[in-house]
PDB file of C-alpha atoms in Angstrom:
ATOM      1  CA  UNK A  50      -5.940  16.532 -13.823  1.00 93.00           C
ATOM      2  CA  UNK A  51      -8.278  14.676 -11.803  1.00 91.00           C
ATOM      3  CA  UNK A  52     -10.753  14.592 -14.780  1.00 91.00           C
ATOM      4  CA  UNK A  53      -8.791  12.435 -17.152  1.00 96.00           C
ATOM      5  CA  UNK A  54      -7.444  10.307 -13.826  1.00 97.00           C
ATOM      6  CA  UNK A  55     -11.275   9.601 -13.666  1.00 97.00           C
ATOM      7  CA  UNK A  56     -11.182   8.723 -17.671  1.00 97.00           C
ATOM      8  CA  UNK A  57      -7.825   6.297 -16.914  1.00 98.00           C
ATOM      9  CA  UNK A  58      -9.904   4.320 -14.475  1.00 98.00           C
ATOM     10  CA  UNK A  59     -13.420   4.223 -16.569  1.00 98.00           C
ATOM     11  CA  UNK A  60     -11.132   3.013 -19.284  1.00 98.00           C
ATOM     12  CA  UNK A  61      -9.523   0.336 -17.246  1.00 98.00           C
ATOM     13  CA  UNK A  62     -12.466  -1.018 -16.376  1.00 98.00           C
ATOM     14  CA  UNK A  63     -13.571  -1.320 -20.323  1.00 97.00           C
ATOM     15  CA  UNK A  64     -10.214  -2.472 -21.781  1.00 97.00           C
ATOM     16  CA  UNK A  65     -10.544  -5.406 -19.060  1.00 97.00           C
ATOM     17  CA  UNK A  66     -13.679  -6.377 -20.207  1.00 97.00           C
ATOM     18  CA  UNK A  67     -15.260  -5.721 -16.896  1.00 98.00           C
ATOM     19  CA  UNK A  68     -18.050  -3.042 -18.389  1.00 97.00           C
ATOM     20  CA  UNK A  69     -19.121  -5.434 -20.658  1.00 97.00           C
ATOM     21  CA  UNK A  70     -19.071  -8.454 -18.516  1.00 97.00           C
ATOM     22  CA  UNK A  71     -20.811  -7.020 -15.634  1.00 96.00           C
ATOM     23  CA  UNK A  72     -23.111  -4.636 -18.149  1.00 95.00           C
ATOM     24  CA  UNK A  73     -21.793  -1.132 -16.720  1.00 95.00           C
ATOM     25  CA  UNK A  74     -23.188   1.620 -18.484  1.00 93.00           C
ATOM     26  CA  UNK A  75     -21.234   4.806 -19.313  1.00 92.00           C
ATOM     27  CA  UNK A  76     -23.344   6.940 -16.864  1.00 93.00           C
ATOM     28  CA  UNK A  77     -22.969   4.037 -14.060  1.00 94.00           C
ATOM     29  CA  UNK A  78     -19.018   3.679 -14.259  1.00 95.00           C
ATOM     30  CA  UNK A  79     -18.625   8.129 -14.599  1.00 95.00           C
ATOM     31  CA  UNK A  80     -20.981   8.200 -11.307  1.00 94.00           C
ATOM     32  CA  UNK A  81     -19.141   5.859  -9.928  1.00 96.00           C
ATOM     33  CA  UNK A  82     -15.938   6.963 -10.267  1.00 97.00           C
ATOM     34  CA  UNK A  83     -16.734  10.297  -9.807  1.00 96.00           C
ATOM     35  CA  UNK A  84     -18.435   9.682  -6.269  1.00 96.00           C
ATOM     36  CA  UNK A  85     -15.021   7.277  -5.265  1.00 97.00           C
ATOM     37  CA  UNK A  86     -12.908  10.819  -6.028  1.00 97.00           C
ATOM     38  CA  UNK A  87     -14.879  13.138  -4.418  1.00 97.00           C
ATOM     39  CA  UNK A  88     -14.651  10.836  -1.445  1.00 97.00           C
ATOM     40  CA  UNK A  89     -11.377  11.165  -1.009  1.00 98.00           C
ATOM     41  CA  UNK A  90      -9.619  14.756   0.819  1.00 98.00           C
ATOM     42  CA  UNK A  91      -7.025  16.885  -0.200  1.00 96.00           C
ATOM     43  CA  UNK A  92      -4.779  15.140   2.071  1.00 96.00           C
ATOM     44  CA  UNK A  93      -0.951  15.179   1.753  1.00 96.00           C
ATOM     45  CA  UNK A  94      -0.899  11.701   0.741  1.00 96.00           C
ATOM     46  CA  UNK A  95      -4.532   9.852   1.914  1.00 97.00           C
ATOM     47  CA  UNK A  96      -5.952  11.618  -1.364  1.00 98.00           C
ATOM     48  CA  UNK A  97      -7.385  10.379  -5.092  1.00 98.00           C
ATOM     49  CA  UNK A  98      -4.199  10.911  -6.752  1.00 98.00           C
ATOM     50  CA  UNK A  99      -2.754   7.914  -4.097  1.00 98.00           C
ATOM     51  CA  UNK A 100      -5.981   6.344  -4.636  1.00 98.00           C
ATOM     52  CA  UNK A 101      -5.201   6.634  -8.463  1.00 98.00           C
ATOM     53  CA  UNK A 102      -1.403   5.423  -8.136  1.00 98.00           C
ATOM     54  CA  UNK A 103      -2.514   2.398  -6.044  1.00 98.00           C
ATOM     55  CA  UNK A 104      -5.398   1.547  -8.423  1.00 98.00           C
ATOM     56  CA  UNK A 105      -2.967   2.212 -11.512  1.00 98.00           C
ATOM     57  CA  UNK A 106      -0.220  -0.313 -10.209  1.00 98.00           C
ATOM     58  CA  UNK A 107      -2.602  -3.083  -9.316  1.00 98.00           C
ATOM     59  CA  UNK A 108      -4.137  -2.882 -13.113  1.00 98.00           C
ATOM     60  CA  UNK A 109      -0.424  -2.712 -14.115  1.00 98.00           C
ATOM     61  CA  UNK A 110       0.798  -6.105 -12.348  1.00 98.00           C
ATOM     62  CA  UNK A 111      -2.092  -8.107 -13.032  1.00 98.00           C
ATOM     63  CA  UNK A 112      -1.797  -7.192 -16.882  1.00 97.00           C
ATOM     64  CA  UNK A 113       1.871  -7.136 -16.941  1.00 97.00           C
ATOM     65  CA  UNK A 114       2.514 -10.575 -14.935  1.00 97.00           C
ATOM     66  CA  UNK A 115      -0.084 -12.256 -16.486  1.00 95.00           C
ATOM     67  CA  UNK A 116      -2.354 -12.831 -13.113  1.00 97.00           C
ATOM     68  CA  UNK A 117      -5.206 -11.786 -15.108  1.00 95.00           C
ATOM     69  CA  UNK A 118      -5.451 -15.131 -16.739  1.00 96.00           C
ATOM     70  CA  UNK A 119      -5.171 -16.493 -14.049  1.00 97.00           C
ATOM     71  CA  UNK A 120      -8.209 -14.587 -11.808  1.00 97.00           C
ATOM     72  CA  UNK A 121     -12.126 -14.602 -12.583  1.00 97.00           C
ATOM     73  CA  UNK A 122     -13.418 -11.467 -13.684  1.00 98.00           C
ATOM     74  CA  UNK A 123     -15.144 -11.014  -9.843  1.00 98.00           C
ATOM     75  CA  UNK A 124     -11.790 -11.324  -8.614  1.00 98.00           C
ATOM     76  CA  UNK A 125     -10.284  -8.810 -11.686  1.00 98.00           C
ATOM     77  CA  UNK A 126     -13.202  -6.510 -10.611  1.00 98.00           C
ATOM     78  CA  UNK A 127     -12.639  -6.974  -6.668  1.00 98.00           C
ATOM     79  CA  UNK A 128      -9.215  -6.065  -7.083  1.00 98.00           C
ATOM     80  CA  UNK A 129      -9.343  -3.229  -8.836  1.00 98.00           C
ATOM     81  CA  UNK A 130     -12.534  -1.859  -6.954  1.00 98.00           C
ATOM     82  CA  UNK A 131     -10.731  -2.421  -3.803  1.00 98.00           C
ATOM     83  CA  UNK A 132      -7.617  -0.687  -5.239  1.00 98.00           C
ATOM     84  CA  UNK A 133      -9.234   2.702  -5.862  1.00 98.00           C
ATOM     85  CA  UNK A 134     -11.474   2.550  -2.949  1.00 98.00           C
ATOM     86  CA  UNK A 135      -9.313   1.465  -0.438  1.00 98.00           C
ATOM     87  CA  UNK A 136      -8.103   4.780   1.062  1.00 98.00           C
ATOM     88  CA  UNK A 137     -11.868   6.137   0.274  1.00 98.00           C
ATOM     89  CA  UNK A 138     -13.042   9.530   3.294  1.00 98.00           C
ATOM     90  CA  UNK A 139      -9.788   9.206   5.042  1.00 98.00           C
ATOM     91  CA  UNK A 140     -10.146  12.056   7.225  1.00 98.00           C
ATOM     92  CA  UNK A 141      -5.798  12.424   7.360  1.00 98.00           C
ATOM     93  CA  UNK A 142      -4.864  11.021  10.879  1.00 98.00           C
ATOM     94  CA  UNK A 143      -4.055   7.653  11.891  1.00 98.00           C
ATOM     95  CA  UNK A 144      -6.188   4.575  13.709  1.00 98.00           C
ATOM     96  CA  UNK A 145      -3.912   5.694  16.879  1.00 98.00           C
ATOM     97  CA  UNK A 146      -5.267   9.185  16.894  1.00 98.00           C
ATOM     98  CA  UNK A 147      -8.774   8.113  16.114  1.00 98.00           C
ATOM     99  CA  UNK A 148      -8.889   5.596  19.113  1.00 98.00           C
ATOM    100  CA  UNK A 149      -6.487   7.775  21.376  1.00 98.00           C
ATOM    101  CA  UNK A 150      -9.092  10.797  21.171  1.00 98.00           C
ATOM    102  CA  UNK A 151     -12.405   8.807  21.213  1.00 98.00           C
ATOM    103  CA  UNK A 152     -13.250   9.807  18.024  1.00 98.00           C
ATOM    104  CA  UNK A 153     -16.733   8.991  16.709  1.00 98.00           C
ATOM    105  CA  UNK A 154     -15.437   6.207  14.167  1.00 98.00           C
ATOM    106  CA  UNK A 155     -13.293   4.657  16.915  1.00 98.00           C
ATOM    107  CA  UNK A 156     -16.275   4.185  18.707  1.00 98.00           C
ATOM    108  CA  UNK A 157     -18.190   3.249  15.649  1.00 98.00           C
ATOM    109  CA  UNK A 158     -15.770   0.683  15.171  1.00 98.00           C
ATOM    110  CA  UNK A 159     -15.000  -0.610  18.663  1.00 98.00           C
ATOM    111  CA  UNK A 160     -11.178   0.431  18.256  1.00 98.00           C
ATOM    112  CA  UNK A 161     -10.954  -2.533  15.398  1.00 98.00           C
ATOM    113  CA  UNK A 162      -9.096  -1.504  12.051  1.00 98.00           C
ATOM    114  CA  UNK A 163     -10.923   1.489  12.660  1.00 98.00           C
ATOM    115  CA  UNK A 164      -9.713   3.658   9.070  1.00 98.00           C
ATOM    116  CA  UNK A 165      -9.990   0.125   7.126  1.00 98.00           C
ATOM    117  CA  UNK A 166     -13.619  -0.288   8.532  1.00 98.00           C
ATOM    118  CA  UNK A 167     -14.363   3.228   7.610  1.00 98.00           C
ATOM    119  CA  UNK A 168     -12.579   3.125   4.047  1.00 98.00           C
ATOM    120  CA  UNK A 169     -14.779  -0.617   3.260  1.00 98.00           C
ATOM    121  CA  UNK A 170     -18.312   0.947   4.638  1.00 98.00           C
ATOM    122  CA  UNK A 171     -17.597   4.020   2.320  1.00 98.00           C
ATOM    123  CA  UNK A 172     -16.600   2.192  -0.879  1.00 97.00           C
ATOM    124  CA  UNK A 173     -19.643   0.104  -0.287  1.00 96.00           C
ATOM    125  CA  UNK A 174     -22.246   3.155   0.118  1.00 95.00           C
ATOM    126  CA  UNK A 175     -20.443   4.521  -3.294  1.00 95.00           C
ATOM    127  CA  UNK A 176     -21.415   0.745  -5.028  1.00 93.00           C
ATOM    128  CA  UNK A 177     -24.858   0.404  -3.632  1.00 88.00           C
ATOM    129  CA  UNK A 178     -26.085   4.151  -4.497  1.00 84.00           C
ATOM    130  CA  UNK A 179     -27.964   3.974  -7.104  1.00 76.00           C
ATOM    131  CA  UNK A 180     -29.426   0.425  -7.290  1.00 65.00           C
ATOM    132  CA  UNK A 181     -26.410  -1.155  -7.219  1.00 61.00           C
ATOM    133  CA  UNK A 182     -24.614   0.922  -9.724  1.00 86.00           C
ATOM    134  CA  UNK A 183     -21.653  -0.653 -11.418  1.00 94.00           C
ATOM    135  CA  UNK A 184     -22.690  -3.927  -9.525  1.00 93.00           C
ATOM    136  CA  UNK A 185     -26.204  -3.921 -11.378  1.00 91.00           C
ATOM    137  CA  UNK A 186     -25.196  -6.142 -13.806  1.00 93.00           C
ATOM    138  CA  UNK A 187     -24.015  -8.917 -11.047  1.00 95.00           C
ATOM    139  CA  UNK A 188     -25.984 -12.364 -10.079  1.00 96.00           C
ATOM    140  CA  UNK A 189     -26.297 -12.448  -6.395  1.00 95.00           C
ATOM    141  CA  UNK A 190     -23.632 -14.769  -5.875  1.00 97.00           C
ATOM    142  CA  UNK A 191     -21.018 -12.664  -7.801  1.00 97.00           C
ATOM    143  CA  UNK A 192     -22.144  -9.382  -5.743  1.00 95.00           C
ATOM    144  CA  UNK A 193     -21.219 -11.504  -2.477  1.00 97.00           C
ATOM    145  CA  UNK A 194     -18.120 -13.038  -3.843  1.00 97.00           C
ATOM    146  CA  UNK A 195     -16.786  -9.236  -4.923  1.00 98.00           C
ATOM    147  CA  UNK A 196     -17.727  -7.920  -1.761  1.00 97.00           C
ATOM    148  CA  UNK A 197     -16.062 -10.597   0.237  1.00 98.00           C
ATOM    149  CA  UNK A 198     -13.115  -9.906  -1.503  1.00 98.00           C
ATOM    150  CA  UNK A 199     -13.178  -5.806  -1.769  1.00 98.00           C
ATOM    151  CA  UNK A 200     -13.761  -6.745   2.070  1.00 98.00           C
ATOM    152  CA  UNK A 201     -10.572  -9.045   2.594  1.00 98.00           C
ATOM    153  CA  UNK A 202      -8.392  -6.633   0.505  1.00 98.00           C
ATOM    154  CA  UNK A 203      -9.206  -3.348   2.270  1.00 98.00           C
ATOM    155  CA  UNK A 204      -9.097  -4.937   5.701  1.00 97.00           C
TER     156      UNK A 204
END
């Protein structure tokens, strides 16, 4: 169910460390999560379970290759965060569609990566709500560091 998909990811981000590291509380990382999959439609394949499978794999590589020893934990967190998010209000049609029938986020975003642009802006109003929410317990420098990357990776 999507319930214990939800309970995967809040994990993921304890086992890692991440909740501790960056001082997420229980109620911050279930909010969070819990806004990213109501974000997403019930879309044939744009949807949370996708979101979930992409988010899943990237946790699965980094652990299983060894990468994570490799990456800081704002790059662990970026990753991931970007991962789950990266599909996040995809309304089920493509960037041609969008910019072929002047749709308001084509116009929003000047024809440019317009999904990708769409997907980053909505992952972003998910992290901010709340005073910063799961990013609360970030200096200044790490929020812009994470967001520059969540950035690079969705676009």
């Amino acid at each position: 169910s999507k319930g214990e998909l939800e309970c995967y990811v809040i994990d993921v981000y304890r086992v890692t460390g991440l909740a501790t590291r960056f001082e997420m509380s229980e109620q911050a990382l279930r909010k969070f999560v819990s806004a990213v999959r109501l974000s997403y439609h019930d879309n044939p394949f744009h949807n949370f379970y996708h979101a979930f499978s992409v988010f899943q794999v990237t946790y699965m590589l980094i652990m299983e290759t060894g990468a994570k020893k490799l990456l800081k934990d704002t790059d662990l967190l970026a990753a991931l965060t970007a991962a789950l998010c990266h599909d996040a209000d995809h309304p089920g049609v493509s960037n041609d569609f969008l910019i072929h029938t002047s749709s308001p986020l084509s116009i929003l975003y000047n024809d440019v990566s317009v999904l990708e642009n769409h997907h980053c802006r909505t992952a972003f109003e998910i992290l901010l709500m709340d005073d910063n929410g799961i990013f609360r317990g970030l200096t200044a420098t790490e929020k812009s560091e994470v967001r520059r990357a969540i950035v690079g990776a969705i676009l």
